[in-house]
CSV table of C-alpha atoms and ligand atoms in Angstrom, one decimal:
chain,number,residue,atom,x,y,z
H,85,MET,CA,-0.1,0.3,0.2
H,86,LYS,CA,1.3,3.6,-0.4
H,87,THR,CA,-0.7,5.7,1.1
H,88,ASN,CA,0.5,8.6,-1.9
H,89,ASP,CA,-1.2,6.2,-4.5
H,90,ILE,CA,-4.6,5.7,-2.6
H,91,MET,CA,-5.3,9.7,-2.0
H,92,ALA,CA,-4.5,10.7,-5.3
H,93,ARG,CA,-7.7,8.0,-6.7
H,94,LEU,CA,-9.7,9.0,-4.2
H,95,ARG,CA,-8.1,12.8,-4.9
H,96,ALA,CA,-9.8,12.6,-8.5
H,97,LYS,CA,-12.5,10.7,-7.7
H,98,TYR,CA,-13.3,12.8,-5.1
H,99,PRO,CA,-12.1,16.2,-6.6
H,100,GLY,CA,-13.3,19.1,-3.2
H,101,GLU,CA,-14.2,16.4,-0.4
H,102,SER,CA,-11.3,18.0,1.2
H,103,GLU,CA,-12.2,17.0,5.4
H,104,TYR,CA,-12.7,13.5,4.1
H,105,LEU,CA,-9.4,13.5,2.1
H,106,GLN,CA,-7.3,15.2,4.6
H,107,ALA,CA,-8.7,12.1,7.0
H,108,VAL,CA,-8.2,9.5,5.3
H,109,GLN,CA,-5.4,11.0,4.3
H,110,GLU,CA,-3.9,11.4,8.2
H,111,VAL,CA,-4.7,7.4,8.8
H,112,LEU,CA,-2.8,6.1,6.2
H,113,GLU,CA,-0.1,7.9,6.9
H,114,SER,CA,0.4,6.4,10.1
H,115,ILE,CA,-0.6,2.9,9.2
H,116,GLU,CA,1.4,2.6,6.3
H,117,GLU,CA,4.4,0.8,7.9
H,118,VAL,CA,3.0,-1.7,10.2
H,119,TYR,CA,-0.1,-2.6,7.2
H,120,ASN,CA,3.0,-2.6,4.7
H,121,GLN,CA,3.7,-6.2,7.2
H,122,HIS,CA,0.8,-7.9,6.3
H,123,PRO,CA,0.9,-8.9,3.0
H,124,GLU,CA,-2.9,-10.6,4.6
H,125,PHE,CA,-4.4,-6.7,4.9
H,126,GLU,CA,-2.6,-6.0,1.5
H,127,LYS,CA,-4.3,-9.2,-0.7
H,128,ALA,CA,-7.5,-8.4,0.9
H,129,LYS,CA,-7.6,-5.4,0.1
H,130,ILE,CA,-7.9,-3.8,3.4
H,131,VAL,CA,-7.7,-0.3,2.8
H,132,GLU,CA,-8.9,0.3,-0.6
H,133,ARG,CA,-12.0,-1.2,0.7
H,134,MET,CA,-12.7,1.0,4.3
H,135,VAL,CA,-11.3,4.1,3.2
H,136,GLU,CA,-15.0,3.8,1.3
H,137,PRO,CA,-18.5,4.5,3.7
H,138,ASP,CA,-19.9,1.1,2.7
H,139,ARG,CA,-23.1,2.7,2.4
H,140,ILE,CA,-24.9,7.3,2.1
H,141,PHE,CA,-27.6,7.6,2.7
H,142,SER,CA,-29.4,11.2,1.1
H,143,PHE,CA,-33.1,12.3,2.4
H,144,ARG,CA,-35.3,15.7,1.5
H,145,VAL,CA,-36.3,17.1,5.6
H,146,THR,CA,-39.1,19.4,4.3
H,147,TRP,CA,-40.7,21.1,8.2
H,148,VAL,CA,-42.9,24.8,8.2
H,149,ASP,CA,-40.8,27.6,10.0
H,150,ASP,CA,-42.8,30.3,12.3
H,151,LYS,CA,-43.6,32.5,9.5
H,152,GLY,CA,-45.9,29.5,7.5
H,153,GLU,CA,-43.1,29.3,4.9
H,154,VAL,CA,-41.9,25.5,3.3
H,155,GLN,CA,-37.6,25.1,4.2
H,156,THR,CA,-36.4,22.4,3.0
H,157,ASN,CA,-32.9,21.1,4.0
H,158,THR,CA,-30.8,18.1,3.4
H,159,GLY,CA,-30.7,15.1,5.4
H,160,TYR,CA,-28.1,11.9,5.5
H,161,ARG,CA,-26.4,9.8,7.4
H,162,VAL,CA,-23.4,7.9,6.4
H,163,GLN,CA,-22.9,4.8,7.7
H,164,PHE,CA,-19.2,3.5,7.3
H,165,ASN,CA,-18.3,0.4,8.7
H,166,SER,CA,-19.8,-2.1,10.6
H,167,ALA,CA,-16.6,-4.3,10.8
H,168,ILE,CA,-17.7,-4.6,14.4
H,169,GLY,CA,-20.1,-3.5,16.2
H,170,PRO,CA,-23.0,-1.8,14.3
H,171,TYR,CA,-22.7,1.6,12.5
H,172,LYS,CA,-22.8,4.0,16.0
H,173,GLY,CA,-22.3,7.6,15.6
H,174,GLY,CA,-23.7,10.9,15.9
H,175,LEU,CA,-26.0,13.2,14.0
H,176,ARG,CA,-24.5,17.2,13.7
H,177,PHE,CA,-26.7,19.9,12.7
H,178,HIS,CA,-25.1,22.6,11.5
H,179,ARG,CA,-25.3,25.1,8.7
H,180,ALA,CA,-21.8,24.2,7.1
H,181,VAL,CA,-22.8,19.8,6.9
H,182,THR,CA,-21.3,18.8,3.3
H,183,PRO,CA,-21.7,15.1,1.8
H,184,SER,CA,-16.8,15.2,2.8
H,185,MET,CA,-17.6,17.0,6.2
H,186,LEU,CA,-19.5,13.3,6.9
H,187,LYS,CA,-17.6,11.3,5.7
H,188,PHE,CA,-14.1,12.7,6.9
H,189,LEU,CA,-16.2,12.1,10.0
H,190,GLY,CA,-17.9,8.6,10.0
H,191,PHE,CA,-14.7,7.4,9.0
H,192,GLU,CA,-12.9,9.3,12.3
H,193,GLN,CA,-15.5,7.4,14.4
H,194,THR,CA,-14.8,4.0,12.4
H,195,PHE,CA,-11.0,4.8,14.4
H,196,LYS,CA,-12.2,5.7,17.6
H,197,ASN,CA,-15.5,3.8,18.2
H,198,ALA,CA,-12.9,0.2,17.5
H,199,LEU,CA,-10.4,2.9,20.4
H,200,THR,CA,-13.0,2.4,23.2
H,201,THR,CA,-12.6,-1.2,23.0
H,202,LEU,CA,-16.8,-1.6,22.9
H,203,PRO,CA,-18.8,-3.6,20.2
H,204,MET,CA,-19.7,-0.4,17.8
H,205,GLY,CA,-18.7,0.6,14.4
H,206,GLY,CA,-18.8,4.1,13.0
H,207,ALA,CA,-20.9,6.4,11.1
H,208,LYS,CA,-22.4,10.0,11.0
H,209,GLY,CA,-25.0,11.8,9.7
H,210,GLY,CA,-26.7,14.9,10.2
H,211,SER,CA,-28.0,17.7,8.5
H,212,ASP,CA,-27.8,21.5,6.9
H,213,PHE,CA,-30.8,22.9,9.1
H,214,ASP,CA,-29.0,25.8,11.2
H,215,PRO,CA,-30.1,26.0,14.5
H,216,LYS,CA,-29.5,29.7,15.2
H,217,GLY,CA,-31.8,31.3,15.3
H,218,LYS,CA,-34.3,28.8,16.2
H,219,THR,CA,-37.0,28.2,17.7
H,220,ASP,CA,-37.4,25.8,20.3
H,221,GLU,CA,-41.2,24.8,18.3
H,222,GLU,CA,-38.6,25.2,14.8
H,223,ILE,CA,-36.1,23.2,16.0
H,224,MET,CA,-38.3,20.5,17.0
H,225,ARG,CA,-40.8,19.7,13.4
H,226,PHE,CA,-37.4,20.0,12.5
H,227,CYS,CA,-36.2,16.9,14.4
H,228,GLN,CA,-39.6,15.4,13.2
H,229,ALA,CA,-39.5,16.0,9.9
H,230,PHE,CA,-35.4,14.5,10.2
H,231,MET,CA,-37.2,11.2,11.9
H,232,TRP,CA,-39.6,10.6,9.4
H,233,GLU,CA,-37.1,9.8,7.2
H,234,LEU,CA,-34.2,8.2,9.5
H,235,TRP,CA,-37.0,5.5,11.2
H,236,GLN,CA,-35.9,3.0,8.6
H,237,CYS,CA,-32.0,3.2,8.2
H,238,ILE,CA,-31.9,3.0,12.6
H,239,GLY,CA,-31.9,1.0,14.7
H,240,PRO,CA,-30.4,-0.7,17.4
H,241,ASP,CA,-29.1,-3.5,15.8
H,242,GLN,CA,-28.9,-1.4,12.7
H,243,ASP,CA,-27.0,2.4,13.4
H,244,VAL,CA,-28.0,4.1,16.6
H,245,PRO,CA,-27.5,7.9,15.7
H,246,ALA,CA,-26.3,10.3,18.9
H,247,GLY,CA,-25.6,14.0,18.9
H,248,ASP,CA,-23.3,16.6,17.9
H,249,VAL,CA,-22.4,19.4,17.3
H,250,GLY,CA,-25.6,21.1,17.3
H,251,VAL,CA,-27.1,18.1,18.6
H,252,GLY,CA,-27.9,17.6,21.9
H,253,GLY,CA,-30.6,16.8,24.8
H,254,ARG,CA,-33.0,18.6,23.2
H,255,GLU,CA,-32.9,17.3,20.1
H,256,ILE,CA,-32.3,14.3,21.0
H,257,GLY,CA,-35.7,14.2,22.7
H,258,TYR,CA,-37.8,15.7,20.1
H,259,LEU,CA,-35.2,12.3,17.4
H,260,TYR,CA,-36.9,10.5,19.3
H,261,GLY,CA,-40.5,11.1,20.4
H,262,MET,CA,-41.2,10.8,16.9
H,263,TYR,CA,-38.9,7.6,16.0
H,264,LYS,CA,-40.7,5.9,18.3
H,265,LYS,CA,-44.5,7.2,16.6
H,266,LEU,CA,-43.3,5.4,13.4
H,267,ALA,CA,-41.0,2.7,14.6
H,268,ARG,CA,-44.7,2.0,17.6
H,269,GLN,CA,-41.9,0.2,19.1
H,270,TYR,CA,-40.1,1.6,22.9
H,271,ASN,CA,-37.4,0.8,21.5
H,272,THR,CA,-35.0,2.9,24.0
H,273,GLY,CA,-31.4,1.4,22.3
H,274,VAL,CA,-31.7,3.6,19.1
H,275,LEU,CA,-30.6,6.8,19.7
H,276,THR,CA,-28.0,7.3,22.6
H,277,GLY,CA,-27.8,10.8,24.3
H,278,LYS,CA,-32.0,10.7,25.9
H,279,GLY,CA,-32.7,11.9,29.1
H,280,ALA,CA,-31.7,10.3,32.2
H,281,THR,CA,-36.1,9.3,32.8
H,282,TRP,CA,-36.5,7.5,29.5
H,283,GLY,CA,-33.7,5.2,28.8
H,284,GLY,CA,-30.5,7.9,28.5
H,285,SER,CA,-27.4,7.5,30.5
H,286,ILE,CA,-25.8,8.9,33.5
H,287,LEU,CA,-23.3,10.6,32.4
H,288,ARG,CA,-23.5,10.6,28.9
H,289,PRO,CA,-24.0,14.2,28.3
H,290,GLU,CA,-20.3,15.2,30.7
H,291,ALA,CA,-18.9,12.1,29.4
H,292,THR,CA,-16.8,13.6,26.1
H,293,GLY,CA,-16.0,16.8,28.3
H,294,PHE,CA,-15.0,14.2,31.9
H,295,GLY,CA,-12.9,11.9,28.9
H,296,ALA,CA,-11.1,14.0,27.5
H,297,LEU,CA,-9.4,15.5,30.8
H,298,TYR,CA,-9.6,12.3,32.1
H,299,PHE,CA,-7.0,11.5,28.8
H,300,THR,CA,-4.9,14.9,29.6
H,301,GLN,CA,-4.0,13.8,32.8
H,302,ASP,CA,-2.8,10.9,31.3
H,303,LEU,CA,-1.0,12.7,29.2
H,304,LEU,CA,0.0,14.5,31.9
H,305,HIS,CA,1.8,11.9,34.1
H,306,HIS,CA,3.2,10.4,31.2
H,307,ALA,CA,5.4,12.5,31.1
H,308,GLY,CA,5.8,13.6,34.1
H,309,LYS,CA,3.1,16.6,34.6
H,310,ASP,CA,0.7,17.2,37.2
H,311,ILE,CA,-2.1,19.5,35.5
H,312,LYS,CA,-2.6,20.6,39.3
H,313,GLY,CA,-2.9,24.8,38.7
H,314,CYS,CA,-1.9,24.3,34.7
H,315,LYS,CA,-4.0,28.3,33.1
H,316,VAL,CA,-6.1,26.4,30.0
H,317,ALA,CA,-7.8,28.3,26.5
H,318,LEU,CA,-10.6,26.0,25.2
H,319,SER,CA,-13.1,26.6,22.1
H,320,GLY,CA,-16.9,26.7,22.4
H,321,PHE,CA,-19.2,26.7,24.9
H,322,GLY,CA,-21.6,23.8,23.7
H,323,ASN,CA,-21.0,20.9,25.7
H,324,VAL,CA,-18.2,19.7,25.1
H,325,ALA,CA,-16.8,22.5,26.4
H,326,TRP,CA,-19.3,22.3,28.8
H,327,GLY,CA,-18.4,19.4,30.4
H,328,ALA,CA,-14.0,20.1,30.1
H,329,SER,CA,-14.5,22.5,32.1
H,330,THR,CA,-16.2,20.8,35.0
H,331,LYS,CA,-13.8,18.8,34.7
H,332,ALA,CA,-10.9,20.8,34.7
H,333,LEU,CA,-12.4,22.9,37.3
H,334,GLU,CA,-12.6,19.5,39.9
H,335,LEU,CA,-9.0,19.3,38.5
H,336,GLY,CA,-8.0,22.2,39.8
H,337,ALA,CA,-7.4,23.2,37.0
H,338,LYS,CA,-8.3,27.0,35.1
H,339,VAL,CA,-10.7,28.0,32.2
H,340,VAL,CA,-9.0,31.3,31.8
H,341,ALA,CA,-10.9,31.4,28.0
H,342,ILE,CA,-13.9,30.2,25.9
H,343,SER,CA,-14.9,31.0,22.5
H,344,GLY,CA,-17.7,31.0,19.9
H,345,PRO,CA,-17.3,32.2,16.8
H,346,ASP,CA,-17.9,35.8,17.1
H,347,GLY,CA,-14.6,35.0,19.7
H,348,VAL,CA,-12.8,34.8,22.2
H,349,CYS,CA,-14.0,35.5,26.3
H,350,GLU,CA,-11.2,36.0,28.4
H,351,ILE,CA,-11.7,34.8,32.5
H,352,PRO,CA,-8.1,36.1,34.1
H,353,ASP,CA,-10.0,34.4,37.6
H,354,GLY,CA,-10.6,31.4,36.1
H,355,ILE,CA,-14.2,30.4,35.2
H,356,THR,CA,-16.5,29.0,38.1
H,357,PRO,CA,-19.4,26.9,38.4
H,358,GLU,CA,-21.8,29.4,37.7
H,359,MET,CA,-20.3,30.2,34.8
H,360,ILE,CA,-20.0,26.5,33.4
H,361,ASP,CA,-23.8,26.8,34.3
H,362,TYR,CA,-24.2,29.7,31.9
H,363,MET,CA,-23.0,28.4,29.0
H,364,LEU,CA,-25.9,25.7,28.7
H,365,VAL,CA,-27.1,28.5,28.6
H,366,MET,CA,-25.8,29.9,26.4
H,367,ARG,CA,-25.9,26.8,24.4
H,368,ALA,CA,-29.8,26.7,24.5
H,369,SER,CA,-30.1,29.9,22.3
H,370,ASN,CA,-28.7,29.2,19.9
H,371,ARG,CA,-28.1,32.8,19.5
H,372,ASP,CA,-24.1,30.7,19.2
H,373,ARG,CA,-22.1,34.1,20.7
H,374,VAL,CA,-20.3,34.2,23.2
H,375,GLU,CA,-19.6,37.2,23.7
H,376,ASP,CA,-23.4,37.0,26.0
H,377,MET,CA,-21.4,35.2,29.2
H,378,ALA,CA,-19.1,38.6,29.1
H,379,THR,CA,-22.4,40.6,29.7
H,380,ARG,CA,-24.1,38.1,31.9
H,381,PHE,CA,-20.4,38.6,34.3
H,382,PRO,CA,-19.4,41.8,34.0
H,383,GLY,CA,-15.8,42.3,35.1
H,384,LYS,CA,-15.2,38.2,35.1
H,385,ALA,CA,-15.3,37.5,31.6
H,386,ARG,CA,-13.5,39.7,29.0
H,387,PHE,CA,-14.7,40.1,25.7
H,388,THR,CA,-12.5,40.4,22.1
H,389,PRO,CA,-14.7,40.4,19.0
H,390,GLY,CA,-12.4,37.9,16.0
H,391,LYS,CA,-10.2,36.6,18.6
H,392,LYS,CA,-9.8,32.7,18.8
H,393,ALA,CA,-9.6,31.1,22.2
H,394,TRP,CA,-5.4,30.4,21.0
H,395,SER,CA,-4.8,34.3,21.5
H,396,VAL,CA,-4.4,34.1,25.5
H,397,PRO,CA,-1.3,32.7,27.1
H,398,CYS,CA,-2.2,29.5,28.9
H,399,ASP,CA,-0.1,25.9,29.8
H,400,ILE,CA,-3.2,23.4,28.0
H,401,ALA,CA,-5.2,24.1,24.5
H,402,LEU,CA,-8.6,22.1,24.1
H,403,PRO,CA,-10.5,23.1,21.1
H,404,CYS,CA,-13.3,21.7,21.8
H,405,ALA,CA,-16.2,23.4,19.4
H,406,PHE,CA,-15.5,22.1,14.8
H,407,GLN,CA,-13.1,20.8,12.7
H,408,ASN,CA,-9.7,23.0,11.9
H,409,GLU,CA,-10.1,25.0,13.8
H,410,LEU,CA,-7.4,25.6,14.7
H,411,SER,CA,-4.3,26.4,12.1
H,412,GLU,CA,-0.2,26.7,12.2
H,413,ASP,CA,-1.0,29.9,12.7
H,414,ASP,CA,-2.3,29.4,16.1
H,415,ALA,CA,-0.3,26.6,17.1
H,416,LYS,CA,2.6,29.5,16.5
H,417,GLU,CA,0.6,32.2,18.6
H,418,LEU,CA,0.8,29.7,21.1
H,419,LYS,CA,3.4,28.0,21.9
H,420,ALA,CA,5.1,31.8,22.3
H,421,ASN,CA,2.6,32.3,24.8
H,422,GLY,CA,3.9,29.6,27.0
H,423,CYS,CA,1.4,26.7,26.0
H,424,TRP,CA,3.5,23.1,25.9
H,425,CYS,CA,0.5,20.8,25.5
H,426,CYS,CA,-2.9,20.9,22.4
H,427,CYS,CA,-4.8,17.9,23.6
H,428,GLU,CA,-7.4,18.0,20.3
H,429,VAL,CA,-11.2,16.9,21.7
H,430,SER,CA,-12.7,18.0,18.9
H,431,ASN,CA,-12.9,16.6,16.0
H,432,MET,CA,-10.3,16.4,13.8
H,433,GLY,CA,-9.7,20.1,14.9
H,434,CYS,CA,-6.3,21.4,14.2
H,435,GLN,CA,-4.9,21.5,10.9
H,436,PRO,CA,-2.1,18.9,9.4
H,437,GLY,CA,0.7,21.7,9.6
H,438,ALA,CA,-0.3,23.0,13.6
H,439,ILE,CA,-0.7,19.3,14.9
H,440,HIS,CA,3.4,19.3,12.7
H,441,PHE,CA,4.7,21.8,14.7
H,442,PHE,CA,3.8,21.0,17.6
H,443,GLN,CA,5.1,17.7,16.8
H,444,HIS,CA,8.2,19.6,15.8
H,445,ASN,CA,8.0,21.7,18.7
H,446,GLY,CA,8.1,20.0,21.6
H,447,ILE,CA,4.6,20.8,22.3
H,448,LEU,CA,2.7,17.6,23.3
H,449,PHE,CA,-0.2,16.5,21.1
H,450,ALA,CA,-2.8,14.6,21.0
H,451,PRO,CA,-5.1,13.6,19.1
H,452,GLY,CA,-9.2,14.1,18.6
H,453,LYS,CA,-10.3,9.8,17.7
H,454,ALA,CA,-8.3,8.7,21.7
H,455,VAL,CA,-9.1,12.7,23.2
H,456,ASN,CA,-13.0,12.7,22.9
H,457,ALA,CA,-13.7,8.8,22.6
H,458,GLY,CA,-15.6,9.1,26.2
H,459,GLY,CA,-19.0,10.3,24.8
H,460,VAL,CA,-19.1,6.5,22.4
H,461,ALA,CA,-17.9,5.3,24.4
H,462,THR,CA,-20.8,5.9,27.6
H,463,SER,CA,-23.4,6.0,23.8
H,464,GLY,CA,-21.9,2.6,24.7
H,465,LEU,CA,-22.2,1.8,28.8
H,466,GLU,CA,-25.9,3.7,26.9
H,467,MET,CA,-26.8,0.7,24.7
H,468,THR,CA,-25.4,-2.0,27.3
H,469,GLN,CA,-27.9,-0.7,29.3
H,470,ASN,CA,-30.7,-0.2,27.0
H,471,ALA,CA,-30.2,-3.6,26.2
H,472,GLU,CA,-30.5,-4.9,29.5
H,473,HIS,CA,-33.5,-2.0,31.1
H,474,ILE,CA,-31.6,-1.3,33.8
H,475,SER,CA,-29.4,1.9,34.7
H,476,TRP,CA,-26.2,2.5,36.6
H,477,SER,CA,-25.5,5.5,38.7
H,478,GLY,CA,-23.0,7.6,38.4
H,479,LYS,CA,-20.4,6.6,40.2
H,480,GLU,CA,-20.7,2.9,38.3
H,481,VAL,CA,-20.7,5.0,34.9
H,482,ASP,CA,-17.7,7.5,36.0
H,483,GLU,CA,-15.8,3.8,36.8
H,484,LYS,CA,-15.7,2.6,33.2
H,485,LEU,CA,-15.4,6.0,31.8
H,486,HIS,CA,-12.3,6.7,33.3
H,487,PHE,CA,-10.7,1.9,32.6
H,488,ILE,CA,-11.8,3.1,29.1
H,489,MET,CA,-10.1,6.1,28.6
H,490,ASP,CA,-7.0,5.1,30.4
H,491,ASN,CA,-6.7,2.2,28.9
H,492,ILE,CA,-7.4,4.3,25.5
H,493,HIS,CA,-4.1,6.4,26.9
H,494,ALA,CA,-2.3,2.7,27.4
H,495,GLN,CA,-2.8,1.5,22.9
H,496,CYS,CA,-1.6,5.7,22.1
H,497,VAL,CA,1.5,4.7,23.9
H,498,LYS,CA,1.8,0.7,23.3
H,499,PHE,CA,1.5,2.1,19.0
H,500,GLY,CA,2.9,5.4,18.9
H,501,THR,CA,6.3,5.0,21.4
H,502,GLN,CA,9.6,6.1,19.5
H,503,PRO,CA,12.8,4.8,19.6
H,504,ASP,CA,13.3,8.0,21.6
H,505,GLY,CA,11.0,7.6,24.2
H,506,SER,CA,8.9,9.7,23.3
H,507,VAL,CA,4.9,9.4,22.5
H,508,ASP,CA,3.1,10.4,18.4
H,509,TYR,CA,-0.1,10.1,19.7
H,510,VAL,CA,-1.2,10.0,16.5
H,511,LYS,CA,0.4,7.5,15.7
H,512,GLY,CA,-0.3,5.2,18.4
H,513,ALA,CA,-4.6,5.3,18.6
H,514,ASN,CA,-4.2,5.3,13.5
H,515,ILE,CA,-2.8,2.1,14.5
H,516,ALA,CA,-4.9,0.7,17.2
H,517,GLY,CA,-8.2,1.8,15.7
H,518,PHE,CA,-7.0,0.6,12.3
H,519,MET,CA,-5.3,-3.5,13.6
H,520,LYS,CA,-8.6,-3.6,15.4
H,521,VAL,CA,-11.2,-2.8,12.0
H,522,ALA,CA,-8.0,-4.4,10.0
H,523,GLN,CA,-8.9,-7.7,11.6
H,524,ALA,CA,-12.1,-8.1,11.9
H,525,MET,CA,-12.8,-7.6,8.8
H,526,LEU,CA,-10.5,-9.9,7.6
H,527,GLU,CA,-12.2,-11.9,10.1
H,528,GLN,CA,-15.0,-11.4,8.1
H,529,GLY,CA,-13.6,-11.7,4.8
H,530,ILE,CA,-14.9,-10.8,1.4
H,531,VAL,CA,-18.2,-8.5,1.7
C,1285,2IT,O1,-18.2,12.5,17.4
C,1285,2IT,C1,-18.2,11.7,18.7
C,1285,2IT,O2,-18.2,10.4,19.0
C,1285,2IT,C2,-20.1,12.8,19.3
C,1285,2IT,N1,-20.2,12.6,18.5
C,1285,2IT,C3,-20.1,11.0,20.0
C,1285,2IT,C4,-21.2,9.5,18.6
C,1285,2IT,C5,-22.1,9.4,19.8
C,1285,2IT,O3,-22.8,8.3,19.3
C,1285,2IT,O4,-22.1,9.0,21.2
């Protein structure tokens, strides 16, 4: 297998699918050497099969807004790979959603889910629906119309969607309500991220952020460092940023910046629990503005329009928002301001130039598919609870989540340790995830 040849073919076949091509290239570069030591992979054309989604559903979603006007969006579900379990992955509602974006996310999800050690294949879905400025009623009608098309593609042992950007507990509720009506079954295992009183797992909302901080702690310990007293800059103010801030505070770190599409809020004395709670209000408002934090907490949070979180001096950077949100220039600015660690919490949050810069300038870096896997891992735990018709306590879920994150860190160390003793977490995560999926595909024959 030669990465360059495969990439040339994919570029010709899928021109313009930049996010998808970027994600594939990163994985292929990481695994090429190991892959070529396995002639049985080459014979079964594992890579050629793995980079193509199993199937993509695309559908029209028509709904009526509050003014009575008819609106049409496009919905998708990319079922990427089912070698190690039923399709599993979130739904993203965002104006910029394209098939390329969902293909990259489904591809990443396949390896991430393998890292969790739970039996889940990879998928992603969503719509170019823009939640910004929408009312609660509009969100509900859109979710209902979306599920009307999606419901026959999913099922507890077939494909289990969850949340992602623009899809949280509220949206999962509306989606589930409509699913139940159409399927005429109380099939809780069909979606994860449900409310705690109707089949949801305790701690699923916190899990991505908590897991990311457990992983960060492991990475720091491995490097002989401690998170206590560290200054953390993070992007976003949604579900992931909320969970990450909560755990960062609990572990004794200080969150000095959060950000949004409108700019950055600098918080010199560190974020408080009250401010963390307010993130939930900001998310539910659909205003998509981080400036609201500074308006609500004048004197504590200082808003600067047009700036990113990466302009604020910190020890640890945690991208928690969107793909490619941290550029090479941002990486250089972070370093110049004293940052020495970046754990990617968003999927593919760092541009390739930024990762290259971190890795060649002594900055500890770990990729999203390892760092953020606690979210989908806890979705897997939700599926188990649903299948058994039971509900675990927060303590039980947290212990399992922590164990899974420690295990993912250990897999990265196992497959990513370099001759000089340092750990290449990108390589480690990609090889560990790839080997598991590849082996399963091999054992299941040419399908
Ligand atoms: O990117 C992700 O891992 C998620 N959005 C969570 C997916 C899930 O099925 O919980």
